Amino acid sequence: MARSYISIEGIARRFPAPEGGRTTIFEDLWFAMERGEFVCVIGHSGCGKTTVLNILAGLDETSEGAVIIDGKAIEGPSLDRAVIFQSHGLLPWRTVLGNVSYAVSSKWRDWPKARVEEHARKAIATVGLTGAEMKKPAQLSGGMKQRVGIARALSIEPKIMLMDEPFSALDALTRGTLQDEVRGICRNTGQTVFMITHDVDEAIYLADKIVLMTNGPDARIAEIVANPLPADRSRNEVHKHPAYYPVRNHIIDFLVARSRSFTEELAQPGRVWNRRAPPIVTPGAPDAAPPLVRAV
Amino acid sequence: MTRSIGARAFVLSLVILAIFLAAWHVAVGSGGGGGGQVVDPEYAKLVGAAAATGGQTPMPGPIDVGKAIWKHLSDPFYVRGTNDMGIGIQLAYSLVRVLIGFGIAVAVAVPLGFLIGMSPLIYRALDPFIQVMKPISPLAWMPLALYTIKDSSLSSIFVIFICSLWPMLINTAFGVASVRKDWLNVARTLEVGPVRKAFTVILPAAAPTILTGMRISVGIAWLVIVAAEMLVGGTGIGYFVWNQWNNLSLTDIITAILLIGLVGMVLDQILARLTRLVTYPE
C-alpha cells in the first residue's frame, strides 16, 4: 500500500502529571493526508489539536509514534512546513517587509538583498498589503497583521501550511475576507493545509476533510468528515447546498454531545471503530447512513 | 491658557527656582561678599584663619556660588599642580573611570546575561552567587581591590565595574529569558541557526530590558565614583569635593555638587534616549 503524503502513525503525547505519573493527551493517533488536501481539525480546547499541529511543525515531539511526510520522518522544524500562528508571531521591531524578508532570507541564504526584497514584496502583494511594506506591526490592524503572517508563510514556498486558529482573533467581516483569500491562494498553489479551527462554518467552507477530535485527556480522532460540498464553492452559495446543513448539524452534534461521550458510544454493542482508520463519513450524501449510535 | 503644559511647567520650574534662591539668600544673611558679617569670636577661634581673615560667611549664599560657578566654568581645564586642577579636568577623570568600568561591565554582563537567560541550568547555578553579590555595597570591595590591584585609580575602576555589573546582568538575563515563545518558534520554523537567532530575535527582543539595566548601572556608577574618589584621592570630582572640604571652600563644594548632578542627568538622558531607540511597540 502506497503511503499517504502526510502519515501520522500511532503518535502519543504525554506530560508528567503534577501528582506523579503521566497525563496522556492522546495516544495511538493515526491519520493520513494527501498532497493538496485542505484539512480542518475541530475539537474542544484541551483535546490536543495544537499539540498535533506543533508535532507536524516540528516544534513539539511525540512521546511515541512518528509522523512521516513524503517518506521521511519529521525531525524538528523545516522550511518545507510553514506555520501561521494564532497570535500572528510577527517580530514587532521589524517592518512588514522586514518580517517577510527575514523568512525569505532564511530559506534562500545566498540570495542578495535586492532579490530577497523583491521576492518578499511579491508575497506581500499576494495578500493585498502593497503600500504597507514599511509599516511596523503595531501600526497594523489585526487582520492586516494576520495577512503579514500569511505572506511570510507563503513567501518561503512551503509544501505544507500549518495554521493554528489563524482567524480566531479577527472580526467576522475580516475573517470572511481572509478565508476567501486563503482559500484562493491555497487552491492556486496546490498547498497542502492542516488547519485548526473552532468555527464550524469556517471548516465547512475551507476544508476537503474535517477531522473530529474527542475531548482530552486521551483524545481520539472519532471521525473524518469528507466534505460533500463541491471544490468550487462560493461563500454566498455554500449554505444553499443541500448537504450543507446535514454536515453542519453532524459536526455541531459531535461538538455538543458526542465529543464528550464518545467512549460510551464505543461501548455500545455492535459499534465498530478502528483507531488506525477512523471512519470517513459524508453527512447529507444520499447513501450516508447515520452514525450507528446516537449519544443521549 | 492655550500654552502647552510643557511651557507652563517650565515657567513654574523657574518660579520654584527663584523662590528657592531667594529663600537661600535670605537664610544665609547678606551673602554677596559678606563684608559686615559679625563672626562669633569663639567660632573664629575654633575654625581659625579661614573664617577670621577672609570674612567669608561659613555658609555661602547663592551669589557667592554663582560667582564660583562662573569662575570654574570660565577656566575649567587648567592644571596648576596635583592639588589645583580645573573642575573640567576633575570631571573628565571621573567620567573616564566610569566609562572604562562601565564598558568592561557591559562586555562581561551582556554575554554572561545571555548565557544565564538562555540556560535555566546556568541560571539556577549562578543565582545564589548573584543574590549574595548584588546587595554588597561597591565600596566594601575597595580594600580588597586596593590590596590586590595595588593601584588607586584601577581600584576605583574595579569598584565601578563591580557595581555596574549586577543590574545589567540581571536585566539581560531576564530580558533574554522572557523573549516571547512565539518569536522563538518563528525562528525555529525558519530553521534559523543559534547565532543568527541570538542576533536577529533574542537581542532585539531583549534590547529594551538590557538598556534599562545599563541605565540603572550608569546611574549607580556615577553615584559610586564620587564616594570612591573621596576614598582613594588623587584626581576626580570626588577627590575635588573632599579637597575643597579640607579647604573649607563651601562654594566650590556646592559648585561640584551641582555639576555632579548635571553630569549624572546627562548620562541618564543619553541612555534613556538609547532605550527609546530600541524600544518597539507591541
PDB file of C-alpha atoms in Angstrom, chain A residues 57-59 77-81 83 85 87 89-94 102-103 105-106 109 138 152 156, chain B residues 179-180 182-193 196-197 200-202 204-205 278 280-282:
ATOM      1  CA  ALA A  57       5.584  21.706  12.614  1.00  0.00           C
ATOM      2  CA  GLY A  58       8.455  20.033  14.435  1.00  0.00           C
ATOM      3  CA  LEU A  59       8.091  22.371  17.412  1.00  0.00           C
ATOM      4  CA  PRO A  77      11.137  22.142  12.173  1.00  0.00           C
ATOM      5  CA  SER A  78      11.635  22.569   8.468  1.00  0.00           C
ATOM      6  CA  LEU A  79      11.298  25.338   5.900  1.00  0.00           C
ATOM      7  CA  ASP A  80       9.073  22.981   3.920  1.00  0.00           C
ATOM      8  CA  ARG A  81       6.394  23.420   6.559  1.00  0.00           C
ATOM      9  CA  VAL A  83       3.317  27.802  10.380  1.00  0.00           C
ATOM     10  CA  PHE A  85       0.448  31.353  14.317  1.00  0.00           C
ATOM     11  CA  SER A  87      -1.123  35.359  17.507  1.00  0.00           C
ATOM     12  CA  GLY A  89       4.023  35.905  15.646  1.00  0.00           C
ATOM     13  CA  LEU A  90       5.393  38.948  13.844  1.00  0.00           C
ATOM     14  CA  LEU A  91       8.634  40.485  15.086  1.00  0.00           C
ATOM     15  CA  PRO A  92       7.466  43.922  16.287  1.00  0.00           C
ATOM     16  CA  TRP A  93      10.798  45.665  15.694  1.00  0.00           C
ATOM     17  CA  ARG A  94      10.773  44.781  12.001  1.00  0.00           C
ATOM     18  CA  TYR A 102      13.512  37.570   7.295  1.00  0.00           C
ATOM     19  CA  ALA A 103      11.708  34.417   6.243  1.00  0.00           C
ATOM     20  CA  SER A 105      16.491  35.186   3.573  1.00  0.00           C
ATOM     21  CA  SER A 106      16.214  32.230   5.968  1.00  0.00           C
ATOM     22  CA  ARG A 109      20.549  32.216   2.425  1.00  0.00           C
ATOM     23  CA  ALA A 138       1.954  47.834  15.779  1.00  0.00           C
ATOM     24  CA  ARG A 152       5.525  35.306   5.489  1.00  0.00           C
ATOM     25  CA  ILE A 156       9.053  30.554   1.680  1.00  0.00           C
TER      26      ILE A 156
ATOM     27  CA  VAL B 179      11.581  36.577  24.937  1.00  0.00           C
ATOM     28  CA  ARG B 180       8.170  35.533  23.636  1.00  0.00           C
ATOM     29  CA  ASP B 182       6.120  32.815  19.551  1.00  0.00           C
ATOM     30  CA  TRP B 183       9.136  34.715  18.259  1.00  0.00           C
ATOM     31  CA  LEU B 184      11.463  31.856  19.104  1.00  0.00           C
ATOM     32  CA  ASN B 185       9.106  29.454  17.357  1.00  0.00           C
ATOM     33  CA  VAL B 186       9.155  31.675  14.278  1.00  0.00           C
ATOM     34  CA  ALA B 187      12.944  31.399  14.246  1.00  0.00           C
ATOM     35  CA  ARG B 188      12.723  27.646  14.766  1.00  0.00           C
ATOM     36  CA  THR B 189      10.260  27.043  11.939  1.00  0.00           C
ATOM     37  CA  LEU B 190      12.505  29.120   9.662  1.00  0.00           C
ATOM     38  CA  GLU B 191      15.465  26.914  10.649  1.00  0.00           C
ATOM     39  CA  VAL B 192      17.437  29.935  11.844  1.00  0.00           C
ATOM     40  CA  GLY B 193      20.790  28.941  13.372  1.00  0.00           C
ATOM     41  CA  ARG B 196      21.600  34.298  13.820  1.00  0.00           C
ATOM     42  CA  LYS B 197      18.727  33.698  16.234  1.00  0.00           C
ATOM     43  CA  THR B 200      18.057  38.738  14.983  1.00  0.00           C
ATOM     44  CA  VAL B 201      15.448  37.627  17.510  1.00  0.00           C
ATOM     45  CA  ILE B 202      16.713  37.482  21.087  1.00  0.00           C
ATOM     46  CA  PRO B 204      16.285  42.940  19.551  1.00  0.00           C
ATOM     47  CA  ALA B 205      13.575  41.442  21.751  1.00  0.00           C
ATOM     48  CA  VAL B 278      15.466  50.162  20.621  1.00  0.00           C
ATOM     49  CA  TYR B 280       9.355  48.549  19.970  1.00  0.00           C
ATOM     50  CA  PRO B 281       5.624  48.962  20.387  1.00  0.00           C
ATOM     51  CA  GLU B 282       3.712  45.704  20.511  1.00  0.00           C
TER      52      GLU B 282
END
